[in-house]
Short mmCIF file of the N, C-alpha and C atoms (twelve columns), coordinates in Angstrom:
data_MODEL
# 
_entry.id   MODEL 
# 
loop_
_atom_site.group_PDB 
_atom_site.id 
_atom_site.type_symbol 
_atom_site.label_atom_id 
_atom_site.label_alt_id 
_atom_site.label_comp_id 
_atom_site.label_asym_id 
_atom_site.label_seq_id 
_atom_site.Cartn_x 
_atom_site.Cartn_y 
_atom_site.Cartn_z 
_atom_site.pdbx_PDB_model_num 
ATOM 1   N N  . GLU A 1  -0.554  -4.586  -20.542 1 
ATOM 2   C CA . GLU A 1  -1.443  -5.277  -21.373 1 
ATOM 3   C C  . GLU A 1  -0.486  -6.142  -22.585 1 
ATOM 4   N N  . THR A 2  0.611   -5.921  -22.891 1 
ATOM 5   C CA . THR A 2  1.193   -6.704  -23.605 1 
ATOM 6   C C  . THR A 2  1.990   -7.807  -23.038 1 
ATOM 7   N N  . ALA A 3  2.152   -7.988  -21.615 1 
ATOM 8   C CA . ALA A 3  2.953   -8.856  -21.283 1 
ATOM 9   C C  . ALA A 3  1.637   -10.169 -20.377 1 
ATOM 10  N N  . ALA A 4  0.021   -9.140  -20.117 1 
ATOM 11  C CA . ALA A 4  -0.917  -10.074 -20.095 1 
ATOM 12  C C  . ALA A 4  -1.596  -11.051 -21.131 1 
ATOM 13  N N  . ALA A 5  -0.542  -10.213 -22.561 1 
ATOM 14  C CA . ALA A 5  -1.334  -11.116 -23.802 1 
ATOM 15  C C  . ALA A 5  -1.014  -12.585 -23.321 1 
ATOM 16  N N  . ASN A 6  0.580   -12.923 -23.195 1 
ATOM 17  C CA . ASN A 6  0.640   -14.297 -22.915 1 
ATOM 18  C C  . ASN A 6  -0.412  -14.984 -21.492 1 
ATOM 19  N N  . LEU A 7  -0.943  -14.047 -21.061 1 
ATOM 20  C CA . LEU A 7  -1.725  -15.633 -20.129 1 
ATOM 21  C C  . LEU A 7  -2.959  -15.815 -20.223 1 
ATOM 22  N N  . PRO A 8  -3.785  -17.069 -19.899 1 
ATOM 23  C CA . PRO A 8  -4.752  -17.212 -20.072 1 
ATOM 24  C C  . PRO A 8  -5.742  -16.346 -20.092 1 
ATOM 25  N N  . SER A 9  -7.206  -16.226 -20.996 1 
ATOM 26  C CA . SER A 9  -8.184  -15.011 -20.889 1 
ATOM 27  C C  . SER A 9  -8.607  -14.840 -19.597 1 
ATOM 28  N N  . THR A 10 -8.817  -15.456 -19.328 1 
ATOM 29  C CA . THR A 10 -9.295  -15.309 -17.523 1 
ATOM 30  C C  . THR A 10 -8.623  -14.116 -16.605 1 
ATOM 31  N N  . ALA A 11 -6.887  -15.027 -16.563 1 
ATOM 32  C CA . ALA A 11 -5.950  -13.458 -16.062 1 
ATOM 33  C C  . ALA A 11 -6.134  -12.498 -17.075 1 
ATOM 34  N N  . GLN A 12 -6.359  -12.139 -18.183 1 
ATOM 35  C CA . GLN A 12 -6.328  -10.961 -19.195 1 
ATOM 36  C C  . GLN A 12 -6.911  -10.141 -18.311 1 
ATOM 37  N N  . ALA A 13 -8.285  -10.988 -18.202 1 
ATOM 38  C CA . ALA A 13 -9.447  -10.302 -18.326 1 
ATOM 39  C C  . ALA A 13 -9.233  -9.021  -17.009 1 
ATOM 40  N N  . VAL A 14 -8.814  -10.047 -15.717 1 
ATOM 41  C CA . VAL A 14 -8.892  -9.192  -13.865 1 
ATOM 42  C C  . VAL A 14 -7.594  -8.719  -14.093 1 
ATOM 43  N N  . LEU A 15 -6.814  -8.665  -14.592 1 
ATOM 44  C CA . LEU A 15 -5.066  -8.021  -14.833 1 
ATOM 45  C C  . LEU A 15 -5.303  -6.788  -15.661 1 
ATOM 46  N N  . THR A 16 -5.531  -6.392  -16.763 1 
ATOM 47  C CA . THR A 16 -5.614  -5.308  -17.962 1 
ATOM 48  C C  . THR A 16 -6.334  -4.371  -17.117 1 
ATOM 49  N N  . GLU A 17 -7.154  -4.948  -16.124 1 
ATOM 50  C CA . GLU A 17 -8.340  -3.762  -16.243 1 
ATOM 51  C C  . GLU A 17 -7.237  -2.628  -14.927 1 
ATOM 52  N N  . GLY A 18 -6.804  -3.365  -13.824 1 
ATOM 53  C CA . GLY A 18 -5.675  -2.551  -12.690 1 
ATOM 54  C C  . GLY A 18 -6.948  -2.335  -11.703 1 
ATOM 55  N N  . PHE A 19 -6.144  -2.540  -10.706 1 
ATOM 56  C CA . PHE A 19 -6.718  -2.861  -9.090  1 
ATOM 57  C C  . PHE A 19 -6.875  -1.394  -8.709  1 
ATOM 58  N N  . HIS A 20 -6.482  -0.134  -9.236  1 
ATOM 59  C CA . HIS A 20 -6.643  1.399   -8.914  1 
ATOM 60  C C  . HIS A 20 -7.435  1.601   -8.007  1 
ATOM 61  N N  . ASP A 21 -6.857  1.521   -6.584  1 
ATOM 62  C CA . ASP A 21 -7.758  2.078   -5.609  1 
ATOM 63  C C  . ASP A 21 -8.516  1.053   -4.887  1 
ATOM 64  N N  . ALA A 22 -7.838  -0.272  -5.165  1 
ATOM 65  C CA . ALA A 22 -8.893  -1.692  -4.538  1 
ATOM 66  C C  . ALA A 22 -8.111  -1.788  -3.280  1 
ATOM 67  N N  . ILE A 23 -8.883  -2.366  -2.632  1 
ATOM 68  C CA . ILE A 23 -8.264  -2.517  -0.751  1 
ATOM 69  C C  . ILE A 23 -8.030  -4.267  -0.731  1 
ATOM 70  N N  . ILE A 24 -6.929  -4.977  -0.118  1 
ATOM 71  C CA . ILE A 24 -6.692  -6.284  0.504   1 
ATOM 72  C C  . ILE A 24 -7.288  -6.485  1.544   1 
ATOM 73  N N  . GLU A 25 -8.318  -7.183  1.477   1 
ATOM 74  C CA . GLU A 25 -9.125  -7.540  2.515   1 
ATOM 75  C C  . GLU A 25 -8.294  -9.319  3.224   1 
ATOM 76  N N  . ARG A 26 -7.545  -10.045 2.378   1 
ATOM 77  C CA . ARG A 26 -6.746  -11.276 3.252   1 
ATOM 78  C C  . ARG A 26 -5.794  -11.260 2.367   1 
ATOM 79  N N  . VAL A 27 -5.257  -12.266 3.138   1 
ATOM 80  C CA . VAL A 27 -3.674  -12.498 2.714   1 
ATOM 81  C C  . VAL A 27 -4.174  -13.875 3.130   1 
ATOM 82  N N  . GLU A 28 -3.309  -14.935 2.224   1 
ATOM 83  C CA . GLU A 28 -3.166  -16.180 2.579   1 
ATOM 84  C C  . GLU A 28 -1.671  -17.247 1.757   1 
ATOM 85  N N  . ARG A 29 -0.759  -17.263 2.444   1 
ATOM 86  C CA . ARG A 29 0.371   -18.163 2.022   1 
ATOM 87  C C  . ARG A 29 -0.361  -19.663 2.851   1 
ATOM 88  N N  . VAL A 30 -0.225  -20.541 1.287   1 
ATOM 89  C CA . VAL A 30 0.075   -22.103 1.334   1 
ATOM 90  C C  . VAL A 30 1.268   -22.348 1.030   1 
ATOM 91  N N  . GLY A 31 2.235   -22.858 1.301   1 
ATOM 92  C CA . GLY A 31 3.403   -23.279 0.526   1 
ATOM 93  C C  . GLY A 31 4.301   -21.933 -0.405  1 
ATOM 94  N N  . ASP A 32 4.107   -22.305 -1.441  1 
ATOM 95  C CA . ASP A 32 5.208   -21.287 -2.237  1 
ATOM 96  C C  . ASP A 32 3.482   -20.627 -3.090  1 
ATOM 97  N N  . ASN A 33 2.186   -20.880 -2.195  1 
ATOM 98  C CA . ASN A 33 1.337   -19.819 -3.043  1 
ATOM 99  C C  . ASN A 33 0.793   -19.051 -1.773  1 
ATOM 100 N N  . LEU A 34 0.672   -18.062 -2.781  1 
ATOM 101 C CA . LEU A 34 -0.260  -16.496 -2.211  1 
ATOM 102 C C  . LEU A 34 -1.879  -16.305 -2.791  1 
ATOM 103 N N  . HIS A 35 -2.676  -16.671 -2.523  1 
ATOM 104 C CA . HIS A 35 -3.827  -15.943 -2.052  1 
ATOM 105 C C  . HIS A 35 -4.056  -14.299 -2.017  1 
ATOM 106 N N  . LEU A 36 -4.804  -13.650 -2.618  1 
ATOM 107 C CA . LEU A 36 -4.770  -12.191 -2.670  1 
ATOM 108 C C  . LEU A 36 -5.856  -12.325 -2.713  1 
ATOM 109 N N  . PHE A 37 -7.365  -11.375 -1.854  1 
ATOM 110 C CA . PHE A 37 -8.524  -10.816 -1.300  1 
ATOM 111 C C  . PHE A 37 -8.847  -10.238 -1.944  1 
ATOM 112 N N  . ILE A 38 -9.293  -9.500  -2.842  1 
ATOM 113 C CA . ILE A 38 -9.415  -7.438  -2.888  1 
ATOM 114 C C  . ILE A 38 -10.640 -7.227  -3.252  1 
ATOM 115 N N  . ASN A 39 -10.793 -6.291  -2.547  1 
ATOM 116 C CA . ASN A 39 -12.235 -5.754  -3.067  1 
ATOM 117 C C  . ASN A 39 -12.071 -4.594  -3.310  1 
ATOM 118 N N  . THR A 40 -12.483 -4.691  -4.907  1 
ATOM 119 C CA . THR A 40 -12.354 -3.945  -5.924  1 
ATOM 120 C C  . THR A 40 -13.354 -2.784  -5.766  1 
ATOM 121 N N  . GLU A 41 -14.338 -2.243  -4.747  1 
ATOM 122 C CA . GLU A 41 -16.040 -2.110  -5.053  1 
ATOM 123 C C  . GLU A 41 -15.962 -0.036  -4.677  1 
ATOM 124 N N  . SER A 42 -14.420 -0.050  -4.595  1 
ATOM 125 C CA . SER A 42 -14.132 1.803   -4.128  1 
ATOM 126 C C  . SER A 42 -12.567 1.964   -5.598  1 
ATOM 127 N N  . GLY A 43 -12.357 0.950   -6.420  1 
ATOM 128 C CA . GLY A 43 -11.936 1.462   -7.398  1 
ATOM 129 C C  . GLY A 43 -12.445 1.655   -8.540  1 
ATOM 130 N N  . PHE A 44 -12.142 1.438   -9.359  1 
ATOM 131 C CA . PHE A 44 -12.111 1.565   -11.275 1 
ATOM 132 C C  . PHE A 44 -12.633 0.441   -12.205 1 
ATOM 133 N N  . TYR A 45 -12.476 -0.924  -11.308 1 
ATOM 134 C CA . TYR A 45 -12.466 -2.015  -11.363 1 
ATOM 135 C C  . TYR A 45 -14.563 -2.262  -11.521 1 
ATOM 136 N N  . ASN A 46 -14.579 -3.226  -12.814 1 
ATOM 137 C CA . ASN A 46 -16.085 -3.821  -13.267 1 
ATOM 138 C C  . ASN A 46 -16.855 -4.804  -12.102 1 
ATOM 139 N N  . LYS A 47 -15.519 -5.237  -11.726 1 
ATOM 140 C CA . LYS A 47 -16.688 -6.520  -10.279 1 
ATOM 141 C C  . LYS A 47 -16.006 -5.886  -9.359  1 
ATOM 142 N N  . SER A 48 -17.119 -6.818  -8.236  1 
ATOM 143 C CA . SER A 48 -16.743 -5.798  -7.133  1 
ATOM 144 C C  . SER A 48 -15.388 -6.609  -5.670  1 
ATOM 145 N N  . TYR A 49 -15.068 -7.725  -6.329  1 
ATOM 146 C CA . TYR A 49 -14.529 -8.686  -5.323  1 
ATOM 147 C C  . TYR A 49 -13.196 -9.667  -6.109  1 
ATOM 148 N N  . VAL A 50 -12.241 -9.527  -6.127  1 
ATOM 149 C CA . VAL A 50 -11.265 -10.527 -6.920  1 
ATOM 150 C C  . VAL A 50 -10.291 -11.413 -5.979  1 
ATOM 151 N N  . HIS A 51 -10.333 -12.679 -6.072  1 
ATOM 152 C CA . HIS A 51 -9.195  -13.497 -5.327  1 
ATOM 153 C C  . HIS A 51 -8.284  -13.742 -6.621  1 
ATOM 154 N N  . LEU A 52 -7.325  -13.649 -5.997  1 
ATOM 155 C CA . LEU A 52 -5.696  -14.127 -7.238  1 
ATOM 156 C C  . LEU A 52 -5.022  -14.898 -6.158  1 
ATOM 157 N N  . ILE A 53 -5.168  -15.524 -6.920  1 
ATOM 158 C CA . ILE A 53 -4.272  -16.639 -6.209  1 
ATOM 159 C C  . ILE A 53 -2.521  -16.412 -7.704  1 
ATOM 160 N N  . PHE A 54 -1.036  -16.510 -6.951  1 
ATOM 161 C CA . PHE A 54 -0.144  -17.199 -7.323  1 
ATOM 162 C C  . PHE A 54 0.546   -17.916 -7.308  1 
ATOM 163 N N  . LEU A 55 0.850   -18.377 -7.976  1 
ATOM 164 C CA . LEU A 55 1.541   -20.179 -7.904  1 
ATOM 165 C C  . LEU A 55 2.885   -20.171 -7.980  1 
ATOM 166 N N  . ASN A 56 3.516   -20.927 -7.349  1 
ATOM 167 C CA . ASN A 56 5.261   -21.164 -7.032  1 
ATOM 168 C C  . ASN A 56 5.310   -19.968 -6.832  1 
ATOM 169 N N  . VAL A 57 5.640   -18.788 -6.105  1 
ATOM 170 C CA . VAL A 57 5.696   -17.469 -5.347  1 
ATOM 171 C C  . VAL A 57 7.503   -17.430 -5.396  1 
ATOM 172 N N  . LEU A 58 8.232   -16.962 -6.248  1 
ATOM 173 C CA . LEU A 58 9.717   -16.907 -5.910  1 
ATOM 174 C C  . LEU A 58 10.607  -15.642 -4.992  1 
ATOM 175 N N  . ASN A 59 9.408   -15.154 -4.935  1 
ATOM 176 C CA . ASN A 59 9.812   -14.029 -3.685  1 
ATOM 177 C C  . ASN A 59 8.896   -12.131 -3.823  1 
ATOM 178 N N  . GLU A 60 8.881   -12.225 -2.597  1 
ATOM 179 C CA . GLU A 60 8.196   -11.158 -2.285  1 
ATOM 180 C C  . GLU A 60 9.447   -9.590  -2.071  1 
ATOM 181 N N  . MET A 61 9.050   -8.670  -2.257  1 
ATOM 182 C CA . MET A 61 10.173  -7.620  -1.577  1 
ATOM 183 C C  . MET A 61 8.957   -6.506  -1.506  1 
ATOM 184 N N  . ALA A 62 9.374   -5.837  -0.443  1 
ATOM 185 C CA . ALA A 62 8.439   -5.106  -0.198  1 
ATOM 186 C C  . ALA A 62 9.071   -4.502  1.483   1 
ATOM 187 N N  . ASP A 63 8.872   -3.348  1.453   1 
ATOM 188 C CA . ASP A 63 9.120   -2.432  2.500   1 
ATOM 189 C C  . ASP A 63 8.595   -2.716  4.073   1 
ATOM 190 N N  . MET A 64 6.527   -3.338  4.055   1 
ATOM 191 C CA . MET A 64 6.560   -3.843  4.396   1 
ATOM 192 C C  . MET A 64 6.015   -4.699  3.924   1 
ATOM 193 N N  . PRO A 65 5.252   -6.094  5.079   1 
ATOM 194 C CA . PRO A 65 4.027   -7.215  4.475   1 
ATOM 195 C C  . PRO A 65 3.350   -6.774  3.992   1 
ATOM 196 N N  . LEU A 66 2.803   -7.463  2.583   1 
ATOM 197 C CA . LEU A 66 1.308   -7.434  2.315   1 
ATOM 198 C C  . LEU A 66 0.410   -7.911  3.774   1 
ATOM 199 N N  . GLN A 67 -0.593  -7.228  3.845   1 
ATOM 200 C CA . GLN A 67 -0.895  -7.244  4.892   1 
ATOM 201 C C  . GLN A 67 -2.553  -6.438  4.347   1 
ATOM 202 N N  . THR A 68 -3.555  -6.874  5.439   1 
ATOM 203 C CA . THR A 68 -5.396  -6.550  5.111   1 
ATOM 204 C C  . THR A 68 -5.561  -4.706  5.090   1 
ATOM 205 N N  . GLY A 69 -6.258  -4.284  4.634   1 
ATOM 206 C CA . GLY A 69 -6.481  -2.727  4.537   1 
ATOM 207 C C  . GLY A 69 -5.536  -1.931  3.863   1 
ATOM 208 N N  . GLN A 70 -4.746  -2.930  3.104   1 
ATOM 209 C CA . GLN A 70 -3.536  -1.633  2.187   1 
ATOM 210 C C  . GLN A 70 -4.397  -1.547  0.739   1 
ATOM 211 N N  . TYR A 71 -4.579  -0.484  0.232   1 
ATOM 212 C CA . TYR A 71 -4.743  0.273   -0.984  1 
ATOM 213 C C  . TYR A 71 -4.139  -0.526  -1.680  1 
ATOM 214 N N  . MET A 72 -4.181  -0.634  -3.407  1 
ATOM 215 C CA . MET A 72 -3.682  -0.853  -4.071  1 
ATOM 216 C C  . MET A 72 -3.627  0.397   -4.821  1 
ATOM 217 N N  . ILE A 73 -3.018  0.973   -4.712  1 
ATOM 218 C CA . ILE A 73 -2.527  2.448   -5.700  1 
ATOM 219 C C  . ILE A 73 -2.063  2.445   -7.265  1 
ATOM 220 N N  . TYR A 74 -0.923  1.525   -7.558  1 
ATOM 221 C CA . TYR A 74 -0.660  1.389   -9.407  1 
ATOM 222 C C  . TYR A 74 -0.484  0.084   -8.950  1 
ATOM 223 N N  . ASP A 75 -0.583  -0.863  -10.440 1 
ATOM 224 C CA . ASP A 75 0.113   -1.661  -10.285 1 
ATOM 225 C C  . ASP A 75 0.268   -2.199  -11.750 1 
ATOM 226 N N  . GLU A 76 1.356   -2.950  -12.293 1 
ATOM 227 C CA . GLU A 76 1.839   -3.111  -13.713 1 
ATOM 228 C C  . GLU A 76 2.370   -4.503  -13.640 1 
ATOM 229 N N  . LEU A 77 1.595   -5.800  -14.517 1 
ATOM 230 C CA . LEU A 77 2.684   -6.683  -14.796 1 
ATOM 231 C C  . LEU A 77 3.556   -6.949  -15.879 1 
ATOM 232 N N  . VAL A 78 4.467   -6.966  -15.405 1 
ATOM 233 C CA . VAL A 78 5.715   -7.337  -15.970 1 
ATOM 234 C C  . VAL A 78 6.425   -8.765  -16.628 1 
ATOM 235 N N  . ARG A 79 6.502   -9.188  -17.836 1 
ATOM 236 C CA . ARG A 79 7.000   -10.456 -17.990 1 
ATOM 237 C C  . ARG A 79 8.802   -10.217 -17.728 1 
ATOM 238 N N  . ILE A 80 9.665   -11.305 -17.282 1 
ATOM 239 C CA . ILE A 80 10.093  -11.663 -16.700 1 
ATOM 240 C C  . ILE A 80 11.037  -12.946 -17.000 1 
ATOM 241 N N  . LYS A 81 12.530  -13.233 -17.110 1 
ATOM 242 C CA . LYS A 81 12.550  -14.547 -17.255 1 
ATOM 243 C C  . LYS A 81 12.342  -15.576 -17.424 1 
ATOM 244 N N  . ASP A 82 12.261  -15.536 -16.002 1 
ATOM 245 C CA . ASP A 82 11.144  -17.328 -15.518 1 
ATOM 246 C C  . ASP A 82 9.924   -16.822 -15.783 1 
ATOM 247 N N  . GLY A 83 8.930   -15.617 -15.600 1 
ATOM 248 C CA . GLY A 83 7.581   -15.862 -15.599 1 
ATOM 249 C C  . GLY A 83 7.875   -14.256 -15.578 1 
ATOM 250 N N  . TYR A 84 6.781   -13.580 -14.432 1 
ATOM 251 C CA . TYR A 84 5.533   -12.614 -14.664 1 
ATOM 252 C C  . TYR A 84 6.379   -11.865 -13.435 1 
ATOM 253 N N  . ALA A 85 6.228   -10.698 -12.943 1 
ATOM 254 C CA . ALA A 85 6.270   -9.657  -11.977 1 
ATOM 255 C C  . ALA A 85 5.028   -9.100  -12.093 1 
ATOM 256 N N  . LEU A 86 4.049   -9.192  -10.576 1 
ATOM 257 C CA . LEU A 86 3.991   -8.161  -10.710 1 
ATOM 258 C C  . LEU A 86 3.969   -7.339  -9.187  1 
ATOM 259 N N  . ARG A 87 4.464   -5.520  -9.997  1 
ATOM 260 C CA . ARG A 87 4.594   -4.930  -9.443  1 
ATOM 261 C C  . ARG A 87 3.505   -3.632  -9.172  1 
ATOM 262 N N  . VAL A 88 3.358   -3.474  -7.664  1 
ATOM 263 C CA . VAL A 88 1.945   -2.852  -7.012  1 
ATOM 264 C C  . VAL A 88 2.684   -1.869  -6.025  1 
ATOM 265 N N  . LEU A 89 2.118   -0.654  -6.034  1 
ATOM 266 C CA . LEU A 89 2.320   0.351   -4.901  1 
ATOM 267 C C  . LEU A 89 1.109   0.456   -4.316  1 
ATOM 268 N N  . PHE A 90 1.581   -0.008  -2.818  1 
ATOM 269 C CA . PHE A 90 0.394   0.419   -1.812  1 
ATOM 270 C C  . PHE A 90 0.774   1.475   -1.145  1 
ATOM 271 N N  . ASP A 91 -0.755  2.312   -0.641  1 
ATOM 272 C CA . ASP A 91 -0.646  2.835   0.143   1 
ATOM 273 C C  . ASP A 91 -1.046  2.342   1.623   1 
ATOM 274 N N  . ALA A 92 -0.197  1.801   2.745   1 
ATOM 275 C CA . ALA A 92 -1.158  1.179   3.761   1 
ATOM 276 C C  . ALA A 92 -0.996  2.824   4.331   1 
# 
C-alpha cells in the first residue's frame, strides 16, 4: 500500500487488492513494454479480469519465463531507486 500510494488512482485500485490465485491468460511483449492479461475470477479480487501494462521494463528475473497458466500466489509492489519492482511468486 505504501508503494502504490505514489501511483495514479487507477493503478492503486488494482495493485492494493493483490492477485492471490489469479491466473495469467496471456503474456505479450512489445519492445520494452510487457502486457499481462490476468484472470482473477479464482482469486479474492473484485474484478474478473485485469490487463496490466508495464512500460519501460528494465529486467525480468525468474527461474522460468512468464507464461499462460501460471497462478499468482503472492505479490508485492516495492519502490526502488528508478521506479518500482513488482515481485510475484508463481505456481506453474
